[in-house]
Amino acid sequence: MSYVKGLKCRICGTPYQVDPLAICEECFGPLEVDYDYDAIKVKLTKEEIASRPGTMWRYKELLPLDGEPTVGLHSGGTPLVKADRLARAIGVRELYIKNDAVSHPTLSFKDRVVAVALSKAREFGFDAVGCASTGNLANSVAANASAAGIPAYILIPDNLERSKVLGTRIFGANVVPVRGNYDDVNRLCSEIAGRYRIAFVNVNLRPFYGEGSKTFGYEIAEQLGWQLPDAVVVPMAGGSLITKIHKAFKDLEKIGFVEPAEPRFFGAQATGCNPIAAAVKAGTRDITPVKPDTIAKSLAIGNPADGYFATGVITETGGWSEDVSDPEIVEAIHVLAETEGIFTETAGGVTLAVTRKLISQGRLNTNSRVVLAITGNGLKTQDALSLVDLQPIEPHLSAFEKLIAGEAKKLAA
Ligand SMILES: *Cc1c(COP(=O)(O)O)cnc(C)c1O
Ligand SMILES: [Zn+2]
């Protein structure tokens, strides 16, 4: 059933066979999966897709497996929420939230990339998997590996949120905190992958991992009735997701599912780790690595692997990239929760806070259809919030009435 032609270097175009390989031997550029779009266009119909279960695998012809998926069968299919109250609050005509805060099984969009990467790792015959993670990837690799019965080696920076560490260890994986930041962890994983037969989903399996993110984009288009939005705002860590949503929209044009359009891509980062936003603002595609220092730990990648391509997508589509402070991130988490009832993690706070900033700068057209990528769940980053302790009342009606004194008339039966 595979429509994969092979791997191809994103810089020099050199073709490769399908192998657990991520880097071009000619130019050190990243490899990506290349498909036979003409064949897919002939074979695949919207009706066929509509007849399938509401998971990410309904787009399997556009994913890089040879056979049926074996890991993460229930991932994807998250809601696209029309966010009218938030739209009024920030002044946008038509606003949607693609809500991967409720992703199965680990409450972030990383479930999509892991479903593809681990299914592919099995096709390649790996007996062990792993990842370098800023938290959510660790959760998802650990959960999916345990469900598949594959041993996992998960390397994380030693300063991650408690909930993210707990939400990894619970699955019984080998969790290895490393003294250092994500970039140190990632380098170590590359060395390990060079010596041991471990499928590191975002290192040696990176080309396949990235393809899973495309389903976030396919779903947006299908949920809009096979139309593309005018703009998307996407949080960036390594810069992969934003480029893959772009690829997803292009894929759908190539197979004739959507009218050609030019959605603008806006990239969101925290000021404490803004290498991609800084490059966009400086008008360059060359990334200057930074040392991360922000509460948005899931986005704390100082040397983003796909930074060059993320800046390309942002500038070529007429978008922009901004960054926001930690207090702005926290404030935005509250705004999203109080307007739409959606509790996102710090990365989602980054997305919404950057959206507000882009609006105030006049860079995001408010008279358009905008989608915000909400990629993770707020219960995982409670450390970032500080709500004052509530005072208990006595179990008497009078105590409750004292509390609602101002509202009592309105609420009276
Ligand atoms: C990993 C992650 C991202 C961004 O990932 P990329 O490396 O840019 O693809 C965004 N949001 C959350 C919650 C994440 O965990
Ligand atoms: Zn190359």
XYZ file of N, CA, C and O in Angstrom, residues 243-348:
424
model
N 6.805 23.289 9.694
C 7.135 22.945 8.302
C 6.268 21.783 7.817
O 5.951 21.706 6.630
N 5.860 20.915 8.737
C 5.061 19.748 8.327
C 3.588 20.112 8.114
O 2.914 19.487 7.300
N 3.088 21.107 8.828
C 1.726 21.574 8.537
C 1.735 22.205 7.139
O 0.821 21.997 6.335
N 2.803 22.929 6.845
C 2.949 23.510 5.507
C 2.990 22.412 4.446
O 2.305 22.481 3.418
N 3.795 21.371 4.707
C 3.879 20.250 3.753
C 2.519 19.583 3.589
O 2.128 19.198 2.485
N 1.775 19.457 4.694
C 0.451 18.827 4.645
C -0.472 19.600 3.702
O -1.161 19.013 2.863
N -0.487 20.920 3.835
C -1.354 21.732 2.974
C -0.941 21.575 1.508
O -1.782 21.467 0.609
N 0.369 21.559 1.255
C 0.869 21.386 -0.124
C 0.494 20.003 -0.662
O 0.104 19.869 -1.822
N 0.621 18.976 0.192
C 0.230 17.615 -0.211
C -1.216 17.614 -0.700
O -1.536 17.017 -1.735
N -2.089 18.272 0.071
C -3.519 18.258 -0.260
C -3.785 19.000 -1.564
O -4.687 18.629 -2.325
N -2.999 20.030 -1.844
C -3.102 20.696 -3.150
C -2.674 19.743 -4.263
O -3.348 19.635 -5.293
N -1.570 19.039 -4.031
C -1.023 18.147 -5.070
C -1.993 17.032 -5.424
O -2.033 16.592 -6.581
N -2.755 16.542 -4.456
C -3.681 15.452 -4.779
C -5.086 15.990 -5.062
O -6.044 15.221 -5.168
N -5.191 17.304 -5.187
C -6.449 17.904 -5.630
C -7.552 17.952 -4.587
O -8.719 18.089 -4.935
N -7.202 17.862 -3.318
C -8.231 17.883 -2.267
C -8.622 19.297 -1.854
O -9.686 19.502 -1.292
N -7.733 20.261 -2.039
C -8.046 21.659 -1.705
C -7.628 22.551 -2.864
O -6.729 22.199 -3.642
N -8.301 23.686 -2.978
C -7.907 24.687 -3.962
C -6.550 25.254 -3.547
O -6.301 25.451 -2.355
N -5.673 25.522 -4.500
C -4.410 26.162 -4.136
C -4.684 27.456 -3.380
O -5.569 28.223 -3.752
N -3.961 27.654 -2.282
C -4.134 28.863 -1.468
C -2.794 29.173 -0.842
O -1.879 28.363 -0.904
N -2.684 30.333 -0.256
C -1.408 30.706 0.360
C -1.611 31.072 1.825
O -1.516 32.244 2.200
N -1.902 30.089 2.669
C -2.028 30.419 4.090
C -0.716 30.987 4.618
O 0.361 30.538 4.210
N -0.820 31.987 5.486
C 0.383 32.549 6.094
C 0.748 31.746 7.338
O -0.131 31.412 8.125
N 2.027 31.490 7.484
C 2.514 30.719 8.637
C 3.210 31.642 9.625
O 4.163 32.341 9.266
N 2.691 31.637 10.870
C 3.274 32.448 11.934
C 3.873 31.525 12.986
O 3.198 30.607 13.468
N 5.140 31.754 13.320
C 5.835 30.889 14.273
C 5.942 31.549 15.633
O 6.252 32.739 15.742
N 5.676 30.765 16.690
C 5.643 31.312 18.051
C 6.741 30.700 18.910
O 6.919 29.478 18.938
N 7.473 31.567 19.607
C 8.494 31.101 20.550
C 8.444 31.924 21.831
O 7.786 32.960 21.897
N 9.133 31.416 22.848
C 9.313 32.180 24.084
C 10.558 33.054 23.929
O 11.526 32.647 23.283
N 10.535 34.232 24.529
C 11.700 35.117 24.427
C 12.946 34.451 25.025
O 14.051 34.649 24.543
N 12.711 33.589 26.036
C 13.828 32.884 26.658
C 14.424 31.771 25.815
O 15.390 31.120 26.237
N 13.853 31.533 24.651
C 14.435 30.569 23.701
C 13.849 30.864 22.323
O 12.902 30.231 21.892
N 14.428 31.863 21.658
C 13.804 32.375 20.429
C 14.707 32.352 19.200
O 14.678 33.297 18.396
N 15.505 31.294 19.000
C 16.456 31.338 17.881
C 15.784 31.486 16.513
O 16.336 32.157 15.630
N 14.587 30.887 16.349
C 13.940 30.968 15.024
C 13.290 32.347 14.847
O 13.439 32.990 13.800
N 12.598 32.806 15.891
C 11.983 34.144 15.810
C 13.042 35.215 15.586
O 12.852 36.145 14.788
N 14.180 35.072 16.253
C 15.244 36.073 16.106
C 15.765 36.095 14.671
O 16.034 37.164 14.113
N 15.881 34.910 14.066
C 16.370 34.853 12.679
C 15.375 35.520 11.730
O 15.770 36.298 10.854
N 14.076 35.222 11.919
C 13.059 35.838 11.056
C 13.129 37.363 11.175
O 13.124 38.088 10.177
N 13.216 37.854 12.415
C 13.249 39.306 12.616
C 14.504 39.915 12.009
O 14.485 41.069 11.576
N 15.584 39.157 11.997
C 16.843 39.667 11.441
C 16.908 39.486 9.927
O 17.889 39.883 9.286
N 15.861 38.868 9.344
C 15.829 38.695 7.900
C 16.829 37.685 7.374
O 17.316 37.799 6.252
N 17.117 36.654 8.177
C 18.062 35.626 7.725
C 17.469 34.243 7.969
O 16.532 34.098 8.746
N 18.002 33.251 7.267
C 17.601 31.868 7.536
C 18.652 31.151 8.370
O 18.489 29.984 8.705
N 19.745 31.840 8.670
C 20.801 31.217 9.475
C 20.493 31.397 10.950
O 20.310 32.511 11.438
N 20.437 30.271 11.656
C 20.042 30.268 13.058
C 21.261 30.446 13.954
O 22.256 29.745 13.803
N 21.180 31.394 14.875
C 22.209 31.517 15.909
C 21.705 30.822 17.164
O 20.712 31.256 17.754
N 22.364 29.713 17.570
C 21.882 28.977 18.740
C 21.874 29.836 19.998
O 22.699 30.745 20.147
N 20.923 29.535 20.914
C 20.831 30.255 22.188
C 20.837 29.249 23.330
O 20.641 28.052 23.125
N 21.054 29.753 24.549
C 20.915 28.919 25.757
C 19.521 29.165 26.317
O 19.221 30.279 26.733
N 18.648 28.125 26.339
C 17.259 28.340 26.744
C 17.111 28.721 28.214
O 17.811 28.197 29.072
N 16.176 29.661 28.470
C 15.811 30.012 29.832
C 14.371 30.515 29.827
O 14.118 31.715 29.726
N 13.418 29.576 29.897
C 11.999 29.937 29.848
C 11.162 28.862 30.528
O 11.592 27.705 30.616
N 9.953 29.253 30.968
C 9.032 28.263 31.533
C 8.436 27.372 30.441
O 7.881 26.320 30.749
N 8.559 27.778 29.178
C 8.033 26.953 28.080
C 9.067 25.885 27.734
O 9.713 25.907 26.683
N 9.197 24.908 28.634
C 10.288 23.937 28.491
C 10.102 23.016 27.301
O 11.074 22.525 26.733
N 8.853 22.772 26.915
C 8.638 21.900 25.755
C 9.157 22.551 24.474
O 9.352 21.871 23.473
N 9.363 23.871 24.512
C 9.871 24.574 23.320
C 11.342 24.968 23.477
O 11.886 25.696 22.643
N 11.975 24.491 24.551
C 13.325 24.961 24.874
C 14.402 24.195 24.108
O 15.153 23.405 24.662
N 14.446 24.431 22.802
C 15.515 23.880 21.964
C 16.314 25.073 21.436
O 15.810 25.880 20.659
N 17.564 25.164 21.896
C 18.382 26.337 21.566
C 18.989 26.274 20.183
O 19.357 27.296 19.603
N 19.114 25.044 19.657
C 19.715 24.854 18.333
C 18.766 24.015 17.480
O 18.937 22.805 17.329
N 17.716 24.645 16.935
C 16.618 23.902 16.303
C 17.017 23.231 14.985
O 17.471 23.902 14.051
N 16.786 21.903 14.914
C 17.199 21.120 13.737
C 16.544 21.625 12.452
O 17.151 21.585 11.388
N 15.287 22.073 12.541
C 14.581 22.505 11.338
C 14.417 24.027 11.272
O 13.549 24.523 10.555
N 15.263 24.737 11.998
C 15.162 26.194 12.026
C 15.278 26.825 10.648
O 14.532 27.749 10.296
N 16.187 26.315 9.840
C 16.401 26.854 8.495
C 15.127 26.738 7.655
O 14.761 27.666 6.915
N 14.437 25.598 7.784
C 13.228 25.375 6.981
C 12.027 26.112 7.563
O 11.152 26.557 6.824
N 11.992 26.237 8.880
C 10.890 26.978 9.511
C 10.938 28.451 9.084
O 9.909 29.021 8.706
N 12.124 29.054 9.100
C 12.224 30.448 8.656
C 11.814 30.561 7.195
O 11.181 31.542 6.790
N 12.158 29.536 6.403
C 11.786 29.542 4.987
C 10.281 29.569 4.809
O 9.748 30.401 4.062
N 9.575 28.676 5.517
C 8.114 28.604 5.407
C 7.485 29.925 5.855
O 6.563 30.447 5.217
N 7.989 30.472 6.948
C 7.412 31.692 7.503
C 7.573 32.863 6.527
O 6.615 33.584 6.230
N 8.756 33.042 5.994
C 8.971 34.207 5.136
C 8.349 34.019 3.759
O 7.752 34.948 3.212
N 8.419 32.784 3.220
C 7.857 32.552 1.876
C 6.341 32.705 1.848
O 5.778 33.036 0.801
N 5.672 32.451 2.972
C 4.206 32.544 2.976
C 3.727 33.923 3.428
O 2.523 34.143 3.567
N 4.645 34.829 3.680
C 4.245 36.160 4.129
C 3.837 36.202 5.592
O 3.091 37.083 6.014
N 4.322 35.255 6.359
C 4.031 35.253 7.795
C 5.089 36.013 8.570
O 5.800 36.863 8.031
N 5.174 35.686 9.857
C 6.142 36.362 10.728
C 6.381 35.486 11.952
O 5.662 34.489 12.147
N 7.373 35.838 12.726
C 7.598 35.107 13.957
C 7.854 36.086 15.080
O 8.536 37.099 14.897
N 7.252 35.796 16.240
C 7.443 36.648 17.402
C 7.736 35.773 18.612
O 7.547 34.557 18.588
N 8.186 36.444 19.674
C 8.405 35.729 20.931
C 7.824 36.544 22.074
O 7.664 37.751 21.965
N 7.498 35.845 23.162
C 6.824 36.478 24.299
C 7.485 36.072 25.612
O 8.094 35.008 25.722
N 7.314 36.939 26.602
C 7.934 36.725 27.915
C 7.172 35.669 28.720
O 6.018 35.350 28.421
N 7.793 35.163 29.775
C 7.135 34.170 30.629
C 5.824 34.691 31.230
O 4.817 33.973 31.213
N 5.778 35.923 31.766
C 4.479 36.417 32.283
C 3.404 36.497 31.198
O 2.226 36.210 31.467
N 3.776 36.856 29.975
C 2.790 36.890 28.884
C 2.262 35.483 28.587
O 1.081 35.297 28.254
N 3.132 34.483 28.706
C 2.734 33.089 28.469
C 1.692 32.662 29.504
O 0.643 32.097 29.162
N 1.969 32.967 30.766
C 1.053 32.585 31.848
C -0.294 33.280 31.673
O -1.362 32.652 31.778
N -0.255 34.567 31.378
C -1.483 35.340 31.171
C -2.325 34.714 30.051
O -3.546 34.548 30.180
N -1.676 34.302 28.981
C -2.410 33.734 27.839
C -3.017 32.371 28.189
O -4.099 32.031 27.710
N -2.329 31.586 29.010
C -2.896 30.297 29.456
C -4.233 30.555 30.143
O -5.229 29.861 29.903
N -4.270 31.602 31.005
C -5.512 31.953 31.705
C -6.590 32.421 30.727
O -7.755 32.048 30.850
N -6.205 33.230 29.764
C -7.197 33.767 28.812
C -7.844 32.624 28.031
O -9.068 32.572 27.887
N -7.050 31.692 27.552
C -7.607 30.567 26.785
C -8.547 29.734 27.657
O -9.637 29.339 27.227
N -8.124 29.492 28.896
C -8.948 28.695 29.802
C -10.270 29.404 30.087
O -11.336 28.785 30.079
N -10.215 30.727 30.311
C -11.414 31.457 30.739
C -12.350 31.791 29.587
O -13.533 32.043 29.804
N -11.838 31.804 28.349
C -12.731 32.091 27.218
C -13.254 30.825 26.565
O -14.395 30.773 26.124
N -12.425 29.787 26.490
C -12.810 28.602 25.714
C -12.867 27.317 26.525
O -13.191 26.257 25.989
N -12.480 27.386 27.806
C -12.512 26.164 28.609
C -11.472 25.147 28.171
O -11.675 23.939 28.306
N -10.361 25.638 27.648
C -9.283 24.747 27.209
C -8.031 25.077 28.012
O -7.573 26.227 28.015
N -7.520 24.065 28.708
C -6.362 24.258 29.586
C -5.125 23.751 28.851
O -4.929 22.548 28.697
N -4.316 24.682 28.394
C -3.125 24.306 27.631
C -1.868 24.457 28.466
O -1.856 25.166 29.469
N -0.831 23.816 28.018
C 0.466 23.949 28.684
C 1.153 25.242 28.228
O 0.608 26.024 27.441
N 2.352 25.444 28.722
C 3.084 26.672 28.412
C 3.235 26.913 26.910
O 3.156 28.057 26.460
N 3.404 25.836 26.125
C 3.557 26.024 24.672
C 2.307 26.674 24.078
O 2.398 27.519 23.181
N 1.126 26.287 24.569
C -0.113 26.890 24.100
C -0.218 28.342 24.536
O -0.751 29.197 23.809
